[in-house]
Short mmCIF file of C-alpha atoms in Angstrom, two decimals:
data_model
loop_
_atom_site.label_atom_id
_atom_site.label_comp_id
_atom_site.label_asym_id
_atom_site.label_seq_id
_atom_site.Cartn_x
_atom_site.Cartn_y
_atom_site.Cartn_z
CA MET A 1 -4.74 6.91 22.89
CA GLY A 2 -3.32 3.39 22.82
CA ALA A 3 -1.17 2.51 19.87
CA GLY A 4 -2.69 0.62 16.98
CA ARG A 5 -0.95 -1.83 14.67
CA VAL A 6 -0.32 -0.43 11.21
CA LEU A 7 -0.93 -3.16 8.65
CA ASP A 8 -0.13 -1.57 5.31
CA ARG A 9 3.55 -0.65 5.75
CA PRO A 10 6.65 -2.69 4.82
CA GLY A 11 7.76 -5.06 7.54
CA ASN A 12 4.38 -5.23 9.26
CA ARG A 13 3.62 -8.84 8.40
CA LEU A 14 1.32 -8.44 5.42
CA ARG A 15 1.98 -10.70 2.45
CA PRO A 16 0.40 -10.78 -1.02
CA VAL A 17 -2.08 -13.48 -1.95
CA PRO A 18 -2.48 -14.15 -5.70
CA THR A 19 -5.98 -13.91 -7.13
CA ASP A 20 -7.44 -14.57 -10.54
CA PRO A 21 -6.06 -11.84 -12.87
CA GLN A 22 -8.93 -12.47 -15.27
CA ARG A 23 -11.33 -11.23 -12.64
CA HIS A 24 -9.42 -8.92 -10.40
CA GLY A 25 -6.18 -7.62 -11.88
CA SER A 26 -3.89 -4.51 -10.17
CA THR A 27 -0.85 -3.98 -8.10
CA PHE A 28 0.06 -3.19 -4.52
CA PRO A 29 2.21 -0.06 -4.20
CA PRO A 30 4.78 -1.13 -1.57
CA GLY A 31 4.59 0.85 1.66
CA SER A 32 1.45 2.73 0.70
CA SER A 33 -1.82 1.02 -0.13
CA LEU A 34 -3.64 -1.75 -1.89
CA ALA A 35 -4.84 -0.07 -5.04
CA GLY A 36 -6.69 -0.51 -8.26
CA ALA A 37 -9.73 -2.12 -9.84
CA THR A 38 -7.47 -4.53 -11.76
CA ARG A 39 -5.77 -5.91 -8.65
CA THR A 40 -3.90 -9.23 -8.89
CA THR A 41 -3.23 -9.54 -5.15
CA THR A 42 -4.89 -9.11 -1.81
CA LEU A 43 -2.87 -8.82 1.38
CA GLU A 44 -3.11 -10.92 4.51
CA SER A 45 -1.49 -10.88 7.92
CA ASP A 46 0.75 -13.84 8.74
CA HIS A 47 -1.43 -14.63 11.76
CA THR A 48 -4.74 -13.50 13.22
CA ALA A 49 -4.59 -9.73 13.72
CA VAL A 50 -7.86 -9.15 15.61
CA ASP A 51 -9.28 -11.13 18.52
CA THR A 52 -12.92 -10.72 17.54
CA LEU A 53 -14.17 -12.22 20.81
CA ALA A 54 -12.67 -9.22 22.61
CA ASP A 55 -12.92 -5.45 22.19
CA TYR A 56 -11.38 -4.12 18.97
CA THR A 57 -11.22 -1.26 16.49
CA VAL A 58 -10.30 -1.31 12.80
CA SER A 59 -9.73 1.82 10.72
CA ALA A 60 -8.69 2.55 7.14
CA TRP A 61 -9.04 4.85 4.17
CA MET A 62 -10.70 3.31 1.11
CA LYS A 63 -11.83 4.32 -2.36
CA LEU A 64 -14.33 2.30 -4.38
CA ASP A 65 -13.82 2.21 -8.16
CA SER A 66 -16.94 0.21 -9.03
CA ALA A 67 -20.25 -0.26 -7.20
CA ASP A 68 -21.47 -3.19 -9.27
CA ASN A 69 -21.12 -5.81 -6.52
CA PRO A 70 -20.80 -6.18 -2.74
CA ALA A 71 -17.14 -5.60 -1.86
CA THR A 72 -15.12 -6.10 1.30
CA ALA A 73 -12.08 -3.94 1.96
CA ILE A 74 -10.99 -5.62 5.22
CA CYS A 75 -12.12 -8.84 6.88
CA GLU A 76 -10.99 -11.65 9.14
CA GLY A 77 -12.18 -15.13 8.35
CA THR A 78 -13.90 -18.11 9.86
CA SER A 79 -14.23 -21.40 8.01
CA GLN A 80 -17.75 -20.58 6.78
CA HIS A 81 -18.06 -16.77 6.84
CA GLN A 82 -15.99 -13.91 8.25
CA ALA A 83 -15.73 -12.80 11.87
CA PHE A 84 -16.17 -9.29 10.50
CA TYR A 85 -16.52 -7.52 7.17
CA LEU A 86 -15.72 -3.85 6.57
CA GLY A 87 -16.73 -2.70 3.13
CA TYR A 88 -19.45 -1.72 0.67
CA ASP A 89 -23.11 -2.78 0.82
CA ARG A 90 -24.46 -2.74 -2.71
CA GLY A 91 -28.01 -3.02 -1.36
CA ASN A 92 -28.03 0.41 0.25
CA GLN A 93 -25.05 1.80 -1.69
CA GLY A 94 -23.25 2.70 1.50
CA TRP A 95 -20.45 1.46 3.77
CA MET A 96 -21.01 -1.26 6.33
CA PHE A 97 -19.44 -3.03 9.31
CA GLN A 98 -20.87 -6.54 9.53
CA THR A 99 -20.25 -9.48 11.87
CA THR A 100 -21.57 -13.04 12.21
CA THR A 101 -23.25 -14.91 15.08
CA THR A 102 -22.51 -18.55 14.18
CA ASN A 103 -20.07 -20.34 11.91
CA ASP A 104 -22.72 -22.11 9.84
CA GLU A 105 -25.61 -21.52 7.47
CA ASN A 106 -27.84 -20.35 10.35
CA SER A 107 -25.75 -17.28 11.12
CA ASP A 108 -27.28 -13.86 11.48
CA PHE A 109 -25.28 -10.91 10.13
CA PRO A 110 -25.58 -7.91 12.48
CA THR A 111 -24.71 -4.83 10.45
CA ALA A 112 -23.83 -1.26 11.40
CA GLU A 113 -24.15 0.91 8.31
CA GLY A 114 -24.88 4.36 7.01
CA ASP A 115 -27.88 5.75 5.19
CA ASN A 116 -28.66 4.85 1.59
CA ASN A 117 -26.37 6.30 -1.06
CA THR A 118 -23.58 7.32 1.33
CA GLY A 119 -20.88 5.26 -0.40
CA PRO A 120 -19.84 7.36 -3.41
CA VAL A 121 -17.60 5.84 -6.06
CA ASN A 122 -14.12 7.28 -6.73
CA THR A 123 -14.05 9.13 -3.39
CA TRP A 124 -11.57 8.47 -0.59
CA THR A 125 -13.51 7.66 2.59
CA HIS A 126 -12.27 7.06 6.12
CA LEU A 127 -13.98 4.27 8.07
CA VAL A 128 -13.64 3.25 11.70
CA ALA A 129 -15.34 0.11 13.03
CA THR A 130 -15.51 -0.46 16.78
CA TYR A 131 -16.75 -3.43 18.79
CA LYS A 132 -17.36 -3.79 22.52
CA ALA A 133 -17.35 -7.48 23.47
CA PRO A 134 -20.41 -8.76 25.34
CA VAL A 135 -20.37 -8.96 29.13
CA ALA A 136 -23.17 -10.90 30.83
CA GLY A 137 -25.67 -8.58 32.45
CA ASP A 138 -24.29 -5.42 30.80
CA SER A 139 -26.61 -4.13 28.09
CA THR A 140 -24.05 -1.57 26.94
CA THR A 141 -21.78 -4.32 25.58
CA GLY A 142 -21.90 -6.43 22.43
CA VAL A 143 -22.20 -3.18 20.49
CA MET A 144 -20.82 -2.49 17.00
CA ALA A 145 -20.40 1.02 15.59
CA LEU A 146 -19.36 2.43 12.22
CA TYR A 147 -17.87 5.90 11.74
CA GLN A 148 -17.49 7.47 8.31
CA ASN A 149 -15.30 10.53 7.87
CA GLY A 150 -15.57 11.32 11.57
CA THR A 151 -19.35 10.83 11.85
CA LEU A 152 -21.17 7.98 13.59
CA MET A 153 -23.20 6.33 10.81
CA GLY A 154 -24.81 3.35 12.53
CA THR A 155 -24.73 0.81 15.34
CA ALA A 156 -25.77 -2.82 15.80
CA ALA A 157 -25.52 -5.53 18.45
CA ASN A 158 -23.83 -8.93 18.36
CA LEU A 159 -23.87 -10.96 21.58
CA SER A 160 -22.36 -14.03 19.89
CA PRO A 161 -19.21 -12.95 17.99
CA GLN A 162 -17.17 -15.50 16.04
CA TYR A 163 -13.42 -16.08 15.93
CA ASP A 164 -10.97 -18.44 14.23
CA SER A 165 -7.40 -18.11 15.46
CA SER A 166 -6.08 -19.94 12.38
CA LEU A 167 -7.25 -17.35 9.86
CA PRO A 168 -5.63 -14.03 8.93
CA LEU A 169 -6.91 -10.53 8.55
CA THR A 170 -7.13 -9.80 4.82
CA VAL A 171 -7.18 -6.52 2.89
CA GLY A 172 -8.85 -6.41 -0.51
CA GLY A 173 -10.99 -9.57 -0.25
CA CYS A 174 -12.00 -12.46 2.03
CA VAL A 175 -10.80 -16.03 2.56
CA ASN A 176 -12.07 -19.01 4.59
CA SER A 177 -8.77 -20.87 4.67
CA ALA A 178 -5.20 -19.84 5.41
CA ALA A 179 -4.19 -21.62 2.21
CA ALA A 180 -6.84 -19.95 0.01
CA THR A 181 -5.61 -18.43 -3.25
CA THR A 182 -8.91 -17.04 -4.58
CA PRO A 183 -10.49 -14.43 -2.28
CA TYR A 184 -14.17 -13.59 -2.64
CA MET A 185 -16.07 -10.30 -2.26
CA VAL A 186 -12.94 -8.70 -3.71
CA PHE A 187 -12.70 -4.94 -3.26
CA PRO A 188 -12.51 -3.08 -6.61
CA GLY A 189 -10.59 -0.03 -5.48
CA SER A 190 -7.91 1.16 -3.07
CA VAL A 191 -7.31 0.62 0.65
CA ALA A 192 -4.71 2.53 2.68
CA ASP A 193 -3.54 3.17 6.25
CA VAL A 194 -5.08 0.10 7.83
CA HIS A 195 -4.87 0.10 11.64
CA VAL A 196 -6.17 -2.35 14.22
CA TYR A 197 -6.47 -1.66 17.95
CA PRO A 198 -6.95 -4.34 20.65
CA ARG A 199 -9.63 -2.25 22.32
CA LYS A 200 -12.77 -0.32 21.49
CA LEU A 201 -11.87 3.30 20.87
CA SER A 202 -14.23 5.80 22.44
CA SER A 203 -16.42 7.88 20.15
CA THR A 204 -14.11 10.85 20.69
CA GLU A 205 -11.06 8.78 19.76
CA ALA A 206 -12.74 7.22 16.71
CA ILE A 207 -13.79 10.63 15.39
CA ALA A 208 -10.28 12.01 15.98
CA LEU A 209 -8.75 9.38 13.66
CA HIS A 210 -10.29 11.11 10.64
#
């Protein structure tokens, strides 16, 4: 299996981004995870970590402390939305991997997600999101997949992925500007062992990460 880039260890180019302590509060345990419902920081890479126009895989462990709102554990921005979101869908109370098709108000949001009520609170869950970039004439490409605890939960298709090379990958919330200091869709919980791979892992490989 090709090596992934570990993004939650010291020295791996993640830096804290202050957020509003009135709303978010908590601390980041160095070298371990982003943790806590009272977080005061998110983390972001110092440059784009995932080329979302190409094949990629993102994996992490996460634990949700509150299911009151939609929450994104990991994302990578565009100026209007995010190239991808990996987090909690309050609508179906489960985990989701979502992407966008345009960088404007007309975007669709293809979503690979699990069944209703499969995102329990206060439970560590392992997620793997894979994407196979579209190739003209090949109907097996442009495919998104979400694995939860070693099980394929859902798939979707996006033939028009988005990418902004100026924006970082963020853990614990989303931004639309490299200079942003107030993330949105902040994740009320813990995120650990974040890995990104510059290729789509096979189903066998994705399952084996759990």
